[in-house]
Short mmCIF file of C-alpha atoms and ligand atoms in Angstrom, two decimals:
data_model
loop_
_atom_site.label_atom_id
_atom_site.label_comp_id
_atom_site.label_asym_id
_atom_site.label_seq_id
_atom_site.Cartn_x
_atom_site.Cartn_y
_atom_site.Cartn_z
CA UNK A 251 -37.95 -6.79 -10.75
CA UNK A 252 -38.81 -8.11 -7.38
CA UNK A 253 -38.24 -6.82 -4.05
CA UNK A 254 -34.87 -7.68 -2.95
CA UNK A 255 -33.23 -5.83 -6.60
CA UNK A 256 -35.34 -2.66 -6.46
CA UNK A 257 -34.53 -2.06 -2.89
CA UNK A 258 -31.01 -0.50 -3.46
CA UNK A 259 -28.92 -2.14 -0.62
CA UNK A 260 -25.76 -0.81 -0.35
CA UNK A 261 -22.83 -2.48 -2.43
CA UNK A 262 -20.63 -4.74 -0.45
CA UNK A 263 -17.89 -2.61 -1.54
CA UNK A 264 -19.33 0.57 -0.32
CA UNK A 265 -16.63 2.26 1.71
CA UNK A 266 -19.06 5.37 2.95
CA UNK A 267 -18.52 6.66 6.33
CA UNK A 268 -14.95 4.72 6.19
CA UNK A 269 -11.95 7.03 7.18
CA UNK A 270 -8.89 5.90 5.48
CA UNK A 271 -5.12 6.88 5.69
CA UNK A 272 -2.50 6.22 2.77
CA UNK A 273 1.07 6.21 3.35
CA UNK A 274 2.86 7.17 0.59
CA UNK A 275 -0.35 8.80 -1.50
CA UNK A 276 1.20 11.62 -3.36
CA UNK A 277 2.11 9.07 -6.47
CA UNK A 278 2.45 6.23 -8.19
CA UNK A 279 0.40 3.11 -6.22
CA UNK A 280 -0.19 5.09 -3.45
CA UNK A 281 -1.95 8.20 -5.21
CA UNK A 282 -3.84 5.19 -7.16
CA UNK A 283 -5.07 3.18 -3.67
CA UNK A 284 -6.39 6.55 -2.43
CA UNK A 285 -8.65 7.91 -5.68
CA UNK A 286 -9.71 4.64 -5.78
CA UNK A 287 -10.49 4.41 -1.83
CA UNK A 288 -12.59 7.58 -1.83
CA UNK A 289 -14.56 6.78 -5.65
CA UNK A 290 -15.93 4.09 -3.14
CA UNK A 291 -16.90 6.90 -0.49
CA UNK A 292 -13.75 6.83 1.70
CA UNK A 293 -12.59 9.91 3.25
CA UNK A 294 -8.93 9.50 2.84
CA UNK A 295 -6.08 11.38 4.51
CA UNK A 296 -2.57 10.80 2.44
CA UNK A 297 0.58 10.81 4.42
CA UNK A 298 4.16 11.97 2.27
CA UNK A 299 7.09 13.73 2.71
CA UNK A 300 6.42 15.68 -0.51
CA UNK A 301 4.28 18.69 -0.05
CA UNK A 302 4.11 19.81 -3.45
CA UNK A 303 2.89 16.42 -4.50
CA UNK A 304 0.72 15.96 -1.34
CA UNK A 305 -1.27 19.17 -2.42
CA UNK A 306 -1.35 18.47 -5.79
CA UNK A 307 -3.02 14.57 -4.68
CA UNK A 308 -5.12 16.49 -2.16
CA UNK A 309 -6.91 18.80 -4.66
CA UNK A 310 -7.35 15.66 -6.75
CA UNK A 311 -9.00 13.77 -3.95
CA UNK A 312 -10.75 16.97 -3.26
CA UNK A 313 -12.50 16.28 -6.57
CA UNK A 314 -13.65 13.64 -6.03
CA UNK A 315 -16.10 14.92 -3.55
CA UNK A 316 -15.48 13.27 -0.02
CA UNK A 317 -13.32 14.87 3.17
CA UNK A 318 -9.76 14.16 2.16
CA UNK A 319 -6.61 15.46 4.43
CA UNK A 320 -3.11 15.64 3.16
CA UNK A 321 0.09 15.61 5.99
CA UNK A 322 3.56 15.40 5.82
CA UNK A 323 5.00 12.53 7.57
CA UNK A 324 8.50 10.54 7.02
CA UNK A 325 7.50 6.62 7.98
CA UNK A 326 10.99 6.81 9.50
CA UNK A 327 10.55 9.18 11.47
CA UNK A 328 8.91 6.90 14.73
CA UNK A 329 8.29 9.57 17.07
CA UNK A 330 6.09 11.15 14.08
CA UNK A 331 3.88 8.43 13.55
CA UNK A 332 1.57 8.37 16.09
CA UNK A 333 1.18 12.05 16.07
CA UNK A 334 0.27 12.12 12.30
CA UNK A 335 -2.32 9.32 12.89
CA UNK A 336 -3.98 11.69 15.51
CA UNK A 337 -4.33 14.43 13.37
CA UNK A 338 -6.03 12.37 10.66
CA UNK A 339 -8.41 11.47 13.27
CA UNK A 340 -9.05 14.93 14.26
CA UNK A 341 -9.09 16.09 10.85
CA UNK A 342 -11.61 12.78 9.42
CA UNK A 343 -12.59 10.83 12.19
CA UNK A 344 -11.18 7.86 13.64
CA UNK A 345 -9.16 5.68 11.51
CA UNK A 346 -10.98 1.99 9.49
CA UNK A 347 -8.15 1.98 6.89
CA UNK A 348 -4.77 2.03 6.82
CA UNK A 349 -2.68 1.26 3.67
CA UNK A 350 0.59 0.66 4.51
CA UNK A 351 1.96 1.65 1.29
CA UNK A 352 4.96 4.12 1.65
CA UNK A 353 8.28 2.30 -0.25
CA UNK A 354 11.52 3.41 -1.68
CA UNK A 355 14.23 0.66 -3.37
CA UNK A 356 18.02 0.78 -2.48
CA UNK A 357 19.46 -0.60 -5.96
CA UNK A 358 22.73 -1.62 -4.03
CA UNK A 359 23.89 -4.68 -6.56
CA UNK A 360 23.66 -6.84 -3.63
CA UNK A 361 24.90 -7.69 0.16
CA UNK A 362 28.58 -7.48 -1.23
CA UNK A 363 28.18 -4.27 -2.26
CA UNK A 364 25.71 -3.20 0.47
CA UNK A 365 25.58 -0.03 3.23
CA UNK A 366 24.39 -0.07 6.08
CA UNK A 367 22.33 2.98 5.75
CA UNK A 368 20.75 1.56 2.84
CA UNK A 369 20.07 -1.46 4.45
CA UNK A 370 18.50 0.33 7.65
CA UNK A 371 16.30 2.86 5.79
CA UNK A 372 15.12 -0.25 3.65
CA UNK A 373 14.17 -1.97 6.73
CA UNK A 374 12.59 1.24 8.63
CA UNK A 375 10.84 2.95 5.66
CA UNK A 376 9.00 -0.65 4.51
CA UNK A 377 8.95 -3.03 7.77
CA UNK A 378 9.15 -0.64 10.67
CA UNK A 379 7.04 1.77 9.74
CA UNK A 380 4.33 -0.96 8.17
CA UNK A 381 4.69 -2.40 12.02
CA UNK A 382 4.22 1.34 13.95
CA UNK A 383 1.77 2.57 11.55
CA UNK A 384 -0.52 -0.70 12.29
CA UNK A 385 -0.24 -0.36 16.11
CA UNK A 386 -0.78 3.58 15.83
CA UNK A 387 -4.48 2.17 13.82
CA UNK A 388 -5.17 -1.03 15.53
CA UNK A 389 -5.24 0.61 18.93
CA UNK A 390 -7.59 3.07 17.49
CA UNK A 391 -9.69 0.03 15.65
CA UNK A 392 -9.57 -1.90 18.41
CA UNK A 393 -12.07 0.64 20.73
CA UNK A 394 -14.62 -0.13 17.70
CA UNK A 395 -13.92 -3.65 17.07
CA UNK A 396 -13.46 -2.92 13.57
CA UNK A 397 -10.21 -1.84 11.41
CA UNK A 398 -9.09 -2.83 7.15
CA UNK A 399 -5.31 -2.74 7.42
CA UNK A 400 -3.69 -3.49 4.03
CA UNK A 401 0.09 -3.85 2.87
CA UNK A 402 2.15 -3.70 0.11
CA UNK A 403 4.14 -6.81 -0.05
CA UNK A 404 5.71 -7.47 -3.86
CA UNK A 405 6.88 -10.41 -5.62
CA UNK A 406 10.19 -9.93 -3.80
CA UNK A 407 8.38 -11.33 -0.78
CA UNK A 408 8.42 -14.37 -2.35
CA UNK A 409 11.34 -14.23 -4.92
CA UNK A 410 15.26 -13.59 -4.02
CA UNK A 411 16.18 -9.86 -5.39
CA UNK A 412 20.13 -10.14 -5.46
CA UNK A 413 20.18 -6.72 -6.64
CA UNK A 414 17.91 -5.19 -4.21
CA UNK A 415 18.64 -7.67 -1.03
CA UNK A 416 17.26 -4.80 1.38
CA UNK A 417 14.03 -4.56 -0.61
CA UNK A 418 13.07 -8.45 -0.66
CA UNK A 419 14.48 -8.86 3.40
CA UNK A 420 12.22 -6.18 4.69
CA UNK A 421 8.60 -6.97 1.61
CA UNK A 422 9.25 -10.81 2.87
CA UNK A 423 9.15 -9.21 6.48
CA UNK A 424 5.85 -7.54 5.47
CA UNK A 425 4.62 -11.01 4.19
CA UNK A 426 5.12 -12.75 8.10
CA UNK A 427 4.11 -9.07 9.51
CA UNK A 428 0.21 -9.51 7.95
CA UNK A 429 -0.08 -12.70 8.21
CA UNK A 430 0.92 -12.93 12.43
CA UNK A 431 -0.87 -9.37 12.93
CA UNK A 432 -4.18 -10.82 11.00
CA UNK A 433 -4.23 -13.83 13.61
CA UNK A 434 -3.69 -11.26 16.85
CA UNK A 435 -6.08 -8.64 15.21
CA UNK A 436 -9.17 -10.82 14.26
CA UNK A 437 -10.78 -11.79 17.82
CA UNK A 438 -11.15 -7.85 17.81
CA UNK A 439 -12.78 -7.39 14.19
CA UNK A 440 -9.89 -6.01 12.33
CA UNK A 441 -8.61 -7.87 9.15
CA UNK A 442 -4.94 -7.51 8.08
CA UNK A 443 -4.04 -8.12 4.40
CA UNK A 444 -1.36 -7.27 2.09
CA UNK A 445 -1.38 -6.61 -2.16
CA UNK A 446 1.80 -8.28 -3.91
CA UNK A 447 2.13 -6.10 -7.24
CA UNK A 448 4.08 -7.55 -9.93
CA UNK A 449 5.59 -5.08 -12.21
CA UNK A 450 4.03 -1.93 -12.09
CA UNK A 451 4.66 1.33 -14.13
CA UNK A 452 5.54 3.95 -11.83
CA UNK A 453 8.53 6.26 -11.00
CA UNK A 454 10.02 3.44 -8.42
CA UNK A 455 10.39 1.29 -11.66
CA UNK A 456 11.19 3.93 -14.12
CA UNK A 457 14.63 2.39 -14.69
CA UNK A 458 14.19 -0.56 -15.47
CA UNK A 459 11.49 0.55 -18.34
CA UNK A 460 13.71 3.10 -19.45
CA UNK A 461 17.41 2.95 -18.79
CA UNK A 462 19.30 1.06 -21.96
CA UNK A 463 21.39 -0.61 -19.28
CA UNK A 464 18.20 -2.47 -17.62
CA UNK A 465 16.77 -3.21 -21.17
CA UNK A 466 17.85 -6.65 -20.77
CA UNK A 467 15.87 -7.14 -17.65
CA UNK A 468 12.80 -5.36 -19.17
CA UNK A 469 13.01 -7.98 -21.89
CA UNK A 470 12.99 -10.94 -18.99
CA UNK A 471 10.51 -9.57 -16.41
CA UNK A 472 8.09 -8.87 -19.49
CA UNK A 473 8.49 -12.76 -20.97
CA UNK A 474 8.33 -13.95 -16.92
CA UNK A 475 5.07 -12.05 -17.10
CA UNK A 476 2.07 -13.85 -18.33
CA UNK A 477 0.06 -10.67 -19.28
CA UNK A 478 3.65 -9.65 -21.26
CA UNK A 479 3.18 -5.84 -19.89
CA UNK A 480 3.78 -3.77 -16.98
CA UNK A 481 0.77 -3.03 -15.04
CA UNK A 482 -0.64 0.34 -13.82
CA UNK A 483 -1.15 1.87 -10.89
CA UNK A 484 -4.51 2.23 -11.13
CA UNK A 485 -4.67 -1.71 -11.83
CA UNK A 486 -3.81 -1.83 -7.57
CA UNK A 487 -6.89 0.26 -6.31
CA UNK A 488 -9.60 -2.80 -6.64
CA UNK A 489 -7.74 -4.73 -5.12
CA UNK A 490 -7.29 -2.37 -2.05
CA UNK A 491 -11.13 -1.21 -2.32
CA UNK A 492 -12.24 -4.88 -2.13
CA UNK A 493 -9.36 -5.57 0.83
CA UNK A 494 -10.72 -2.01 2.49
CA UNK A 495 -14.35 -3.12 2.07
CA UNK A 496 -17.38 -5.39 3.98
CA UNK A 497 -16.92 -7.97 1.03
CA UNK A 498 -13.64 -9.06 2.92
CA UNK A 499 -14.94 -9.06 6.38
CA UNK A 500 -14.54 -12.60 6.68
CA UNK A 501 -11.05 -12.38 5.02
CA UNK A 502 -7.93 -11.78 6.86
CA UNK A 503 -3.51 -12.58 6.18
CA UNK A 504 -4.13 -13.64 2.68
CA UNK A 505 -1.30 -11.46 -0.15
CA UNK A 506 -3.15 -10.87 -2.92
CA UNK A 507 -1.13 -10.85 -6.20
CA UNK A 508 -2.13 -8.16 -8.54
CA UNK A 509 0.93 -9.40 -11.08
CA UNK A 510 -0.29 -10.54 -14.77
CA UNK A 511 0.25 -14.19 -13.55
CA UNK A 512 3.67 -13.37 -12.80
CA UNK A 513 3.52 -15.45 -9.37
CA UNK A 514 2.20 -18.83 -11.61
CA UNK A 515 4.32 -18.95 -13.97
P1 LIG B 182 6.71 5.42 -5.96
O1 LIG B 182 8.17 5.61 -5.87
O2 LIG B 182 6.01 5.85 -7.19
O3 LIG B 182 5.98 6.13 -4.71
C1 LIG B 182 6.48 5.93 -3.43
C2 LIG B 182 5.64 6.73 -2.47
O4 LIG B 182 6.13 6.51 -1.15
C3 LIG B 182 5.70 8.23 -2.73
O5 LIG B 182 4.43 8.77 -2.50
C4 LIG B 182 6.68 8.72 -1.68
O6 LIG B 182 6.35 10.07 -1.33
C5 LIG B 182 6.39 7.76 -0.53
N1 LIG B 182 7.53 7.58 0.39
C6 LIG B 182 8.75 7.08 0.12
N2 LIG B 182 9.51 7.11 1.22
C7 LIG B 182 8.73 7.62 2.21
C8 LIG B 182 8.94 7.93 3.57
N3 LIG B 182 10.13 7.70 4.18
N4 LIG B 182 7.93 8.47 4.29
C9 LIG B 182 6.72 8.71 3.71
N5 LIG B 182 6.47 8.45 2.43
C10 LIG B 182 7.47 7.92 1.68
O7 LIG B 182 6.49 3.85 -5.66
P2 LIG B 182 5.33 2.84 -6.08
O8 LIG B 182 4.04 3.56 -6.19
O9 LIG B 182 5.83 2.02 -7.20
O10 LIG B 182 5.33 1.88 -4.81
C11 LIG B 182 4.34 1.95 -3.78
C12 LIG B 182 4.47 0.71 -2.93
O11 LIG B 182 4.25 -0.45 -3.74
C13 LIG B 182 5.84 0.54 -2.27
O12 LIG B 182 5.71 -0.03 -0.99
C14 LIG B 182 6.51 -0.45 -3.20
O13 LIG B 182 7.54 -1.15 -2.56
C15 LIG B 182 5.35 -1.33 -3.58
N6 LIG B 182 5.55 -2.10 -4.80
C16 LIG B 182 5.72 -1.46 -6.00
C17 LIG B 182 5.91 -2.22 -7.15
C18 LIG B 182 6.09 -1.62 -8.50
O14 LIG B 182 6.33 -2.38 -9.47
N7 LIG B 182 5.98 -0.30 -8.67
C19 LIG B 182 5.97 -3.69 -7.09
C20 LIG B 182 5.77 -4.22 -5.76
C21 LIG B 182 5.57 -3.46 -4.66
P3 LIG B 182 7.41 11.14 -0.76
O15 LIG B 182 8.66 10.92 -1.53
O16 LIG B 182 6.76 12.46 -0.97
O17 LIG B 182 7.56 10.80 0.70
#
């Protein structure tokens, strides 16, 4: 063994000392992202409407062993936002991560058939919030000339949804969001990215696993899907620790599929 490997320099992934905040953390991706952020050394604060399921992700973060902080916080609530944000700071320190993560779907059947309540809430709970959320960390980043902020786009940015036109309007949003909030952010040392997940097993998709009237869409998205199965949550939290972590310092507005191929094919 010579020098260099016995002297135990940290891993480039090593997110110790790193405050992070997770929209949308008491489940599914969300609850995923933020084990996975503080198993790398994160402190992590989760932000849900839930509190049930925000102290039942807090006690498992708590676990873990790092400073964790759970708060209840609707993304579309605006005037909330920046208040929540400064309580994570007071509660953790200031803010190096935010995962914008937070998502609901509005199955409408498409723009015939569409309200405009489900339209807005699509637009506020995904886009909006992605947008206030990132200003409410970036000014806070910004004073350290250093910030991770990291999206959830979703193969809807890319492909036409006509069942779920809301959904795919405001994740393509998210797409041109990173990318143009990576190019103002980077002179001041904060990288903007965004995770596409393909088909992911969590309650947001439990229908179309399990309802008999979606089987026949099961059956297409599973041929579609190169891997031919849906992925798991936990299959998302790499790719946020590497996105959260030094290794990606010199990357910034790329979407990173995490989809079984799904994208290539
Ligand atoms: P889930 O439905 O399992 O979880 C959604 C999370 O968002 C919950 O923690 C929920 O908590 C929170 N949330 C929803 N609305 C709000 C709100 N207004 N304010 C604050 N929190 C809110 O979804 P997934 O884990 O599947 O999805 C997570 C993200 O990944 C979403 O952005 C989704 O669009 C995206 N995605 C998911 C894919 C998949 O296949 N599952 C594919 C592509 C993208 P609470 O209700 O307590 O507020």
């Amino acid at each position: 063994m010579n020098a260099r490997e016995s002297s135990h320099e940290p891993s480039p992934f090593d997110l110790a000392d790193k405050v992070a905040i997770v929209t949308g953390g008491n489940r599914g991706i969300g609850r995923a992202i933020a084990l996975g952020l503080a198993r790398a050394g994160a402190a992590v604060a989760i932000l849900a409407r839930d509190p049930q399921r925000n102290a039942t992700v807090e006690a498992e973060l708590d676990q873990v062993g790092r400073p964790t902080h759970a708060d209840i916080l609707d993304v579309t609530d605006r005037a909330a936002i920046a208040e929540a944000v400064g309580r994570v700071e007071r509660a953790l320190g200031p803010i190096d991560i935010l995962v914008n993560n937070a998502g609901n779907t509005d199955i409408s059947g498409g723009v015939l058939n569409q309200s405009e309540d489900g339209w807005d809430n699509a637009l506020a709970t995904h886009l909006t919030a992605t947008m206030l959320l990132s200003k409410a960390a970036a000014s806070s980043m910004q004073a350290r000339r250093r910030g991770k902020i990291i999206n959830l786009a979703s193969m809807y940015s890319t492909f036409g949804a006509a069942a779920v036109p809301s959904y795919a309007a405001a994740k393509g949003g998210i797409v041109q969001l990173t990318r143009s909030m990576a190019i103002e952010l980077a002179p001041h040392g904060i990288q903007v990215n965004a995770i596409a997940p393909g088909w992911i097993a969590t309650e947001m998709t439990k229908v179309a696993r399990e309802d008999p009237d979606w089987s026949d869409f099961n059956t297409m998205l599973l041929a579609r899907t190169p891997a031919g199965r849906w992925g798991e949550a936990e299959e998302c939290a790499g790719a946020a620790v590497f996105l959260a972590s030094p290794a990606a310092d010199f990357v910034t507005g790329i979407i990173l599929p995490v989809d079984g191929g799904y994208s290539v094919f």
